[in-house]
């Protein structure tokens, strides 16, 4: 464990776009996040992001219909806590003249930055900033500014305030945040050291307070000569609504910044002690995976009321919404390494069950619950149902995550309450949503007009992934309701209902192509022509930005793993069939989704195709560090951060758990000297070390 | 031909909702329409509608994607030409105290109305208004007011102005018009007799002028005693932008109103002479069919630049858009009776070919043209593509209408230009849009991710109707391009291309169920469960207003004839199969679309089920007169007006044309004494009289 493998500097990344760097060097603690904007000039894309805070507005439809999602929920970037004004003796502002230096220390959670800045006369100062957030999920940010005169001589005035970020230009990219009316901000300065911003969103009527405390005063002046410097510590409090978290008068700011830093360092050391994944023999990948795990943990809500947004707390892309990404891509790492966080995230799902039950009723399903495809408050916020609400599989994804948590932790108390409640509500949905059909004189249980994970195919019948996970969900609910009969009785589960789930689980239809001898993505997938890849210019990817959905839907083309994701999860194919399926689906997959490559890597490793697995893993592990998707400026691809751990642990490391029994298989690529994983299985911390097999 | 069978009064209709009556007694002349609003109080739902006039605004999508329709096109209701202010001596306004009397004379085009009105003191006057529009498609409306004192004594002041209708409340019903910013209205009064309103739409930048000319002055006062009356003629000019149509000073308004009325009467007498359809032995149905044909003819644009809106000129529902309704429901009547109008409507399609070509390119189809699903200016205005742009069948519908026009008229000049051009552009689309697949070792030409006429089923593969009309389109284009080689060469049609169309036409796949021995709506239609009709409350129809599209899509349920429409058009099934198909599809059809019952009636007649045909026809013929769909307040269902002629002429009358040969079959129901149709075949006016067969 060498220090540099846990330290990200600008050297490690090629892109110098300021908005991109704001994302990459952002800090989060589950409760809030700060983007690493310029220290002297407010950026339209920087600001403070609070998990679960959103503004709302009615969704405008060109043509509306019954049951459409009613309201947007959109995360709101609040004032940038980091920005400071520095003026020369004439009251003229210094501006930074380059991106400066940045170092993110993953073992202490500290971001160290330094910039050179000039005034209109060309006089130069150096500004250094150390940022660290209170961990875990605390309210405090400790910001320590050190300003040193380089060529400047005279009075320097530092001033802190809180201003909403400037409005960014509106874009047509559906993946970016939309702009709603900015919240009302009311500033109060109870004393010279303290600034309190009370922020009210106009429609969702949420209230937040940000507080700044600066012992030297919100405005602080000093006379400097070249080489001389001053240190100016500030503590920011996020969500300072209650007296406990609000800082009082004469708070010892400098010592508080130190104690926040000390606690953060302790937290991250503990984190690595039970969560580390290390690759010996590839510095770049080792750093990348550490970075990914650091940022994934930083994104996770820990209060049971919040979850993990698609961009975490690193940006406002995807409007701060929570998706199935949590259960399928982020929770595996957290479940194996930080089960207490995983539990809180599953409790969030239980908390929004009432909204999910209403949603199921609105969709004409008279039992169970259907989770919103994208949401913050539990209500559906997807404004395009064919690639939103139609992704019913989210119910099965939640059930899968519950079962994984149960197998990894053996947490009976959780299963008796939240776990079983989620399994029952989702199983009831599938049982009521599906319908009986006949195939070759056999009764089959089928699901119509659904969309699987691959959003390049919409509104199909019997999507393989959906059906497979529904089958799992029904069977698992039946099994665990039988194992915990007293708990199940709480939710009126009867023996008849359990038998019904078992019956339906056994009868779920799974599309299979006799011609190709592989599982078929849906009832009609292989009948469509294959996308004309040879005629598609390279700059026409991602396809969704260059082709009408109708064009994409009429071809065989996948945005991401779909049937292969089921193969990955359920691991129920013989090697030959898996090999055939992999080859087939790989040939029609564009990886336009950031959720794709990690699964392709893990399956390739399982298939013994280490070179291919390695290539996919490289793109997965370093996706945001090389800006592969070219939109990291909007925020990190948090699901892919989790996906890179999936590739590493469950692909190369062959980590799996079945019926509570852990298995490990060595699929290491020859490039590495070794791989070390730390995981917790049923309360026991394990370290697993892999070395490449010889003579391959 | 008795007079009362051509005269609609309030006696004939049950509904007394003012907005509904505005629709029913509306007048149109293809160029503009006026709704029969209250004469003294402006109504939010009344006003003047000009064919082709629209305002535009960007379509707001909750979640947009590449290639989505960019802009709304929304018809704009302009000031109500009919409304007048009448004040007593104290300057207080009279208001009507009841709906009054209304008589629409279908043989003269005159609407006669009378109201009693009172002032705040309870003094009463009678107001009579005769409205008639210049025919065909002229600019003038002649309005003659007669005001008689009943109990009132004293000075009466009449005043005409032009004001935009009050803004109506916003509704969630997707079938109603949306509200865009009202246009700018500038009033000028060049002299005491003349008012000119210049109206500019703000975004689409269209300009219209409305002129009022009143020889007695725009304000006119007279002293009356009970029993005494005054007559006040006004001529309104719609689209008075050019000097020719604008009325000059000292225009003889009274004589002009008379000459407009005389010309209109002449026009309508001619219309009935070559267009009449009469049912002897059923006064109510006879009146209804006359009303329908009158309103259908009143709705049709005749300048080659405009078409027929879904609601004609009788209301702003469906935003004034032109749909496939024109070709499949309205054009049959016009083609058989008023071919010069039919020709102009097809010329409109040729006029918007450039937009249709661009649309095809945007949909990833590199040849041919795809007509917008809903449009005024030729650009796609459908904001929900699964039930909009995905209805590719509109191309085939246009081709079908061209062929019908050709067979009925034998108009070679048209075929050499517009006709062939439309056939070629649409055939090219299908040839490039379809793709080759294999079924049972046969190469088949198929169409994926399409929506047929039945909007309760969306984004399916090989919709029977779509495939059948595409097959027809390819074959017909091939045949006529070969018949008119010189003309075809204009559009670079080669022998190779003709052969390609023939080859593909022959290979188009048509779904068929071996189990049920009927044509199947699409590749997977019969595999879905049937809609739970028994559990659906009566007030939950139309389903689209009570169920999410995902709920509707996962069942077998039809909004309207789909496969049956193909059966109706192509008449290529033996009676037994047709009977099976009819019974099957009837059992799953809700008739939530106004386009449905006419086809069910015509097919039932063809099947010899006269009682059933008669019941469907009753609902079709009187649909708006009994407000069956409960939304006639938004405008007439013009397609259904045409549909009622389809039921009558092609159902009961068995009228058909194949290879230019007319055939007639008597399917009359026993309720009628006789049916008389007038049609023009290849320039010859025919009258066909049917009497019920004896001894049935």
Coordinates of C-alpha atoms in Angstrom, one line a residue, chain A residues 14 26 127 333 352 411 450 458:
Chain A
X14 CA -5.5 14.2 -19.5
X26 CA -15.3 16.8 -6.0
X127 CA -3.7 30.8 -3.0
X333 CA -19.4 -3.2 -3.2
X352 CA -40.8 4.9 -0.4
X411 CA -28.6 -10.1 9.1
X450 CA -41.9 -4.1 -20.9
X458 CA -38.4 -0.7 -25.8

